[in-house]
Amino acid sequence: MSTIYKDYLLQSEPNKFSLDGLKAGEMIVNMGPQHPSTHGVLRLEVVTDGEIIRNVAPHIGYLHRCFEKHAEHMAYNQTIPYVDRMDYLAAMNSEHVWCMGVEKLLGITDQIPKRVEYIRVLVAELNRIASHFVAIGTYGIDIGAFTPFLWLLRDREHIQRLLEWVSGARMLYNYIWVGGLYYDLPVGFEKRCREFIDYLGPKLDELDTILIENTIFIDRTANVGVLPLDVAINYGCSGPMLRGSGLKYDLRRVDGYSVYPELDFEVPVGQGLAGTTGDCWDRNYVRALECRESVKIIRQCLDQLEGDYKRTPDFDPQAACPKKLRTTGSQELYFRGETPRGELGFFYRTTDRSDVPFRCHGRSPCFSNLSVLHEISQGCMVADLIAIVGSVDIVLGELDR
């Protein structure tokens, strides 16, 4: 390569791999940040030897949300809309974790009414299904299956309408507030939600037939991108990435927050049914099984919301919301919860009597899950890299928080 082209390369985006370090037949290929299968503005710097991947380095930072600086200049309750915009596909789950962390800081966790807790879990699990539908549907497109994407987006639209009915917004909700909720469930919501989950059961069976058990899909994902359990643990992977490798570790069970300890549901794990435990197929299969478990959780929440904790005329979902959020003394707290992508955590450092955190840090599950990419991609083919990235299920808004 001539000197002038080397100069042009050095003036462009920074590279991890050097041209001088390439072996005969190897070349550096950039995939993204505009490539549709990178699921956002992610740039992959790939060293290839023909069709074989020798190494890959993900480059992030093209979509910076400035979440942490926003959080350090605003009151805790004013930050919720910014939390929504991190993982914009699972905003209910993210704001649920944020609000529980702030409530623990304020010492009001025990003051949250049970009806509020069940509504929070209900909307969070609806959002979990909607998020997994996007993950599975777009993964089908990556592999070459278009029909499952259309079917899943059709059913996700029902969830979007339900959540819009509750909060007034389709994706960025600001519904779960510190100490309570923006508003109670609309009259008739429980009945409509129960009709939806009754409708959804057969649709999940159809999903298994058309995609999960599809021979072409299995050939493209089984034994590809195998993530050994010890590697997953050492890299801090969580969520379906970790459970796909065989470890039954779900923070809804491990930490037992909110009303999850009172609910009956299983924690699906990868078992290598189509290939090797921890491969792309297992990670996708875990997400499909989690949709079924979320349906079970939603049904139990509806039973409680129509039974022991049914609506009453005097119920106020904002009764426990502090009029002024004041922390007592200087504190440091890390709180975590299970989102569709894994362990979302928030670190708070407070100063005495302030409603604005001195320091706030978000722990993105996407960041840790993506960091293992080079470990599970070496030796694969370029087409397999598309399957591997899709199986990680990243959201760049949270990764570049």
XYZ file of C-alpha atoms in Angstrom, residues 81-248:
168
model
C -37.182 10.327 30.620
C -33.429 10.054 30.008
C -33.432 6.520 31.429
C -36.151 5.653 28.900
C -33.888 6.728 26.072
C -31.042 4.387 26.983
C -32.605 1.041 26.096
C -35.458 2.503 24.103
C -36.813 -0.987 23.321
C -37.329 -1.765 27.034
C -37.979 1.607 28.654
C -40.370 0.218 31.298
C -37.746 -2.240 32.542
C -35.073 0.473 32.701
C -37.166 3.015 34.581
C -38.339 0.264 36.945
C -34.716 -0.409 37.938
C -33.931 3.329 38.233
C -36.923 4.036 40.467
C -36.268 1.043 42.729
C -32.687 2.243 43.198
C -33.787 5.773 44.119
C -36.449 4.384 46.468
C -33.766 2.374 48.239
C -31.657 5.529 48.546
C -34.601 7.353 50.112
C -35.528 4.415 52.338
C -39.119 4.187 51.067
C -39.017 0.735 49.448
C -41.429 -0.707 52.027
C -43.921 2.113 51.479
C -44.751 1.193 47.875
C -48.351 -0.152 47.663
C -48.742 -3.731 46.451
C -51.020 -2.684 43.608
C -48.293 -0.349 42.367
C -45.738 -3.158 42.535
C -47.925 -5.563 40.551
C -48.669 -2.919 37.921
C -44.942 -2.211 37.597
C -44.156 -5.878 37.034
C -47.087 -6.209 34.623
C -45.966 -3.385 32.337
C -42.288 -4.413 32.636
C -43.068 -7.951 31.478
C -45.200 -6.658 28.621
C -42.230 -4.538 27.587
C -39.904 -7.562 27.952
C -41.993 -9.493 25.428
C -42.067 -6.516 23.051
C -38.280 -6.174 23.308
C -37.672 -9.879 22.683
C -40.014 -9.741 19.680
C -37.798 -7.081 18.114
C -34.667 -9.094 18.973
C -35.998 -12.356 17.512
C -37.675 -10.719 14.518
C -34.686 -8.665 13.407
C -32.472 -11.693 14.020
C -34.623 -13.585 11.543
C -34.009 -10.832 8.974
C -30.243 -11.107 9.599
C -30.407 -14.809 8.777
C -32.702 -14.319 5.787
C -36.182 -15.014 7.221
C -38.505 -12.074 6.634
C -41.956 -13.454 7.559
C -41.217 -13.966 11.310
C -40.218 -10.304 11.538
C -43.572 -9.203 10.136
C -45.507 -11.536 12.421
C -43.614 -10.473 15.556
C -43.899 -6.762 14.757
C -47.636 -7.298 14.262
C -47.960 -8.801 17.754
C -45.589 -6.250 19.251
C -47.946 -3.569 17.976
C -50.653 -4.913 20.302
C -48.278 -4.466 23.248
C -47.347 -0.970 22.102
C -51.016 -0.030 22.031
C -51.570 -1.419 25.522
C -48.609 0.515 26.916
C -49.695 3.628 25.052
C -53.132 3.248 26.632
C -51.467 3.133 30.058
C -48.904 5.905 29.684
C -49.773 7.956 26.620
C -46.505 7.064 24.835
C -45.583 4.234 22.492
C -41.937 3.660 23.452
C -40.592 6.247 25.925
C -43.080 6.029 28.745
C -42.089 7.960 31.904
C -44.793 5.878 33.578
C -43.011 4.373 36.602
C -42.272 7.180 39.029
C -40.153 7.274 42.187
C -42.581 6.108 44.867
C -45.398 5.094 42.542
C -46.844 5.476 39.066
C -47.907 8.288 36.783
C -51.459 6.951 36.761
C -53.479 3.848 37.619
C -54.358 1.338 34.916
C -57.197 2.528 32.651
C -60.600 0.989 33.319
C -60.884 -2.167 31.243
C -57.116 -2.606 30.835
C -56.987 -5.884 32.741
C -59.656 -7.436 30.504
C -57.969 -6.253 27.305
C -54.552 -7.455 28.507
C -55.920 -10.887 29.372
C -57.463 -11.152 25.900
C -54.068 -10.339 24.416
C -52.097 -12.984 26.309
C -54.781 -15.572 25.449
C -54.264 -14.599 21.813
C -50.452 -14.662 22.151
C -50.062 -18.295 23.252
C -50.797 -19.884 19.831
C -48.689 -17.194 18.133
C -45.639 -18.280 20.151
C -46.274 -21.845 18.962
C -46.294 -20.526 15.387
C -42.985 -18.758 16.054
C -41.405 -22.051 17.087
C -42.584 -23.678 13.879
C -41.657 -20.953 11.415
C -38.308 -19.849 12.892
C -36.937 -21.626 15.974
C -37.355 -25.120 14.489
C -36.676 -24.054 10.890
C -33.923 -26.196 9.364
C -32.243 -23.289 7.565
C -32.304 -21.166 10.734
C -30.788 -24.017 12.750
C -28.043 -24.534 10.150
C -27.143 -20.834 10.311
C -27.124 -20.525 14.131
C -26.374 -23.916 15.734
C -22.696 -24.457 16.649
C -21.972 -20.841 15.626
C -20.580 -18.264 18.046
C -20.325 -20.714 20.938
C -19.851 -18.852 24.229
C -18.412 -21.162 26.933
C -19.851 -20.566 30.389
C -16.517 -19.670 31.994
C -15.835 -17.064 29.290
C -19.311 -15.589 29.748
C -18.768 -15.251 33.494
C -15.274 -13.757 33.154
C -16.521 -11.098 30.726
C -19.450 -10.152 32.950
C -22.107 -11.288 30.490
C -25.671 -11.386 31.767
C -29.224 -11.956 30.615
C -29.890 -14.375 27.719
C -26.185 -14.224 26.791
C -25.275 -15.816 30.132
C -28.305 -18.052 30.465
C -27.828 -19.256 26.886
C -24.504 -20.706 28.065
C -26.295 -22.829 30.651
C -26.275 -20.822 33.903
C -29.657 -20.305 35.568
